Amino acid sequence: MAQIIDGKAISLEIKEELKEKAEAYKKEGIEVTLAVIQVGNDPASTVYVGNKKKACEFVGIRSLSYELPEETTQEALLDTIKELNERKDVNGILVQLPLPKHINEDLVIKTIAPEKDVDGFHPQSVGALSIGQKGFVSCTPAGVIQLLKRSNIEIEGKECVVLGRSNIVGKPMAMLMLRENATVTICHSKTKNLQEVTRRADILIVALGKPRFITSDYVKEGAVVIDVGIHRDENNKLCGDVDFDSVEGKVSAITPVPGGVGPMTIAMLMNNCMESVTIQNQ
Ligand code: NAP
């Protein structure tokens, strides 16, 4: 029987730990503060932003909300970020993506001060990760590492295949597994003989954005499978990039969707907010 990795329980455990840390900071007179900026009212973004604010409340992080209209100019948004960069009482700045088309996302990400970049998307944060220096790590891949560690799955020396090379998931995921001393292979849409490569994996991390793409033919007997994907199928049911029913019987451990990687992303955002205090006091 495969171990079902419970992301809901693990994320709660992390948030409980962070709650204690937030209380300790409050006793020292530090109120950890996250500024959340949303431009426009994309319904999915509104749900994500709402969930982030709820998590802040649970952990004891103060959240400042900036709900800017769709027609906000790029200049006005950059000015808001620059103001927040300067504020001593703001530890983290998060700009909910995607942004309206008239705003250059790369420029927005680069404008956030690296020491407040709790999403870990700034080129300086990405660079720090790749050369093993301290900095913020993108929340979803950081969450996967916590899932593995807290489920007592050994990473060191293991063959790890990361399926997907996006800037927010695949690439930082591969860097993190390398930092944990796995032997890492990254696959993408031009990879030849994909099944041959994925079947080598002791740990297969799937982030390719295709519903139920990975069936048992892609996995080795006894492998650990982490499914980052999230979709709604034709029946409006949530599913991942992995065909759970096909794969579960063959593997030693697997994350479900929902309730696997998903809840970890917000928990790790909360963790980054807490880390920001240390990073800013270096
Ligand atoms: P993305 O930017 O679309 O990247 C997908 C990657 O998969 C690309 O590198 C692409 O290769 C590769 N790929 C696509 N089709 C492939 C195929 N047939 N064979 C091999 N590789 C293939 O996606 P993303 O932002 O990384 O997200 C991936 C999934 O994770 C999505 O389902 C997304 O919704 C989910 N997600 C979940 C969370 C969470 O909190 N749980 C957070 C972020 C993302 P190329 O580079 O060659 O195009």
PDB file of C-alpha atoms in Angstrom, residues 10 25 27-28 71 121 128 262:
ATOM      1  CA  ILE A  10       1.841  18.751   7.191  1.00  0.00           C
ATOM      2  CA  TYR A  25       8.379  37.824  17.798  1.00  0.00           C
ATOM      3  CA  LYS A  27       6.954  39.478  22.684  1.00  0.00           C
ATOM      4  CA  GLU A  28      10.104  41.079  21.235  1.00  0.00           C
ATOM      5  CA  GLU A  71      -6.629  50.129 -15.076  1.00  0.00           C
ATOM      6  CA  PHE A 121      10.779  35.230  -7.776  1.00  0.00           C
ATOM      7  CA  ALA A 128      21.167  32.966  -4.397  1.00  0.00           C
ATOM      8  CA  GLY A 262      -1.431  22.601  -2.870  1.00  0.00           C
TER       9      GLY A 262
END
